[in-house]
mmCIF file of C-alpha atoms in Angstrom:
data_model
loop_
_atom_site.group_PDB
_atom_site.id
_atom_site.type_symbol
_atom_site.label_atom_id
_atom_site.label_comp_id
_atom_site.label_asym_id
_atom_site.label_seq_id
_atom_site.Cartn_x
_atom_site.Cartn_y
_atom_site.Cartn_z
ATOM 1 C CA UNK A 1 -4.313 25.938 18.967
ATOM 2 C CA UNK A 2 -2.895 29.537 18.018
ATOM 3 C CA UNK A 3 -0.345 29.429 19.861
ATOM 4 C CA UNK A 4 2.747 30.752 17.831
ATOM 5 C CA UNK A 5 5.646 30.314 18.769
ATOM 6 C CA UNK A 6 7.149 33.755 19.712
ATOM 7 C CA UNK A 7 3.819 35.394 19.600
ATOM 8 C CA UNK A 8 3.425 35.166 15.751
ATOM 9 C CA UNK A 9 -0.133 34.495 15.487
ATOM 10 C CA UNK A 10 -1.091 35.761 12.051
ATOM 11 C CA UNK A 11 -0.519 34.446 9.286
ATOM 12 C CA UNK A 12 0.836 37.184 7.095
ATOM 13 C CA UNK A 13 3.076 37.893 10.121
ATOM 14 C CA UNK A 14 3.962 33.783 10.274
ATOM 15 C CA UNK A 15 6.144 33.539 7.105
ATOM 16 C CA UNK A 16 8.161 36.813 7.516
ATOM 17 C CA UNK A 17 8.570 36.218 11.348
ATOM 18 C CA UNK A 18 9.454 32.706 10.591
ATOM 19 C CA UNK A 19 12.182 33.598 7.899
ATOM 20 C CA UNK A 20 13.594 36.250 10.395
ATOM 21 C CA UNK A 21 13.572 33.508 13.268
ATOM 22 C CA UNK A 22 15.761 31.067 10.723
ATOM 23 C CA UNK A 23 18.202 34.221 9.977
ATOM 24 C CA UNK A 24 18.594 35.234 13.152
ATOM 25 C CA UNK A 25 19.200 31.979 14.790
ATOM 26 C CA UNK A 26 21.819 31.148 12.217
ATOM 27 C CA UNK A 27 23.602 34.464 12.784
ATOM 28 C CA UNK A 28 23.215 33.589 16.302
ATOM 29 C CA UNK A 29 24.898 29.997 15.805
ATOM 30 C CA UNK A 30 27.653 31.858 14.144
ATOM 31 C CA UNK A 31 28.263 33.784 16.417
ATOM 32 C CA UNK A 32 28.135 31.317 19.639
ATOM 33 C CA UNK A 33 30.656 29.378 17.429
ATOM 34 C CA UNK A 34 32.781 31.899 16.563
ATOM 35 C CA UNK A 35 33.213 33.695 19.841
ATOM 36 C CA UNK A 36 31.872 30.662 22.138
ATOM 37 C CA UNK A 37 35.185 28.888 22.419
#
């Protein structure tokens, strides 16, 4: 069961890549809202 999500499989990698997944999925929410409509 190593199966990261996005191909994150170690564990140093797994905080970094997971703060960078949270950023860019909010900048990505902000910009589907902004420019979605």
């Amino acid at each position: 069961q190593i199966e990261g999500h996005d191909g994150a499989t170690l564990v140093s990698e797994g905080i970094d890549a997971n703060y960078m997944d949270m950023i860019n999925y909010s900048v990505f929410g902000l910009i589907k809202l902004e420019f979605g409509e």
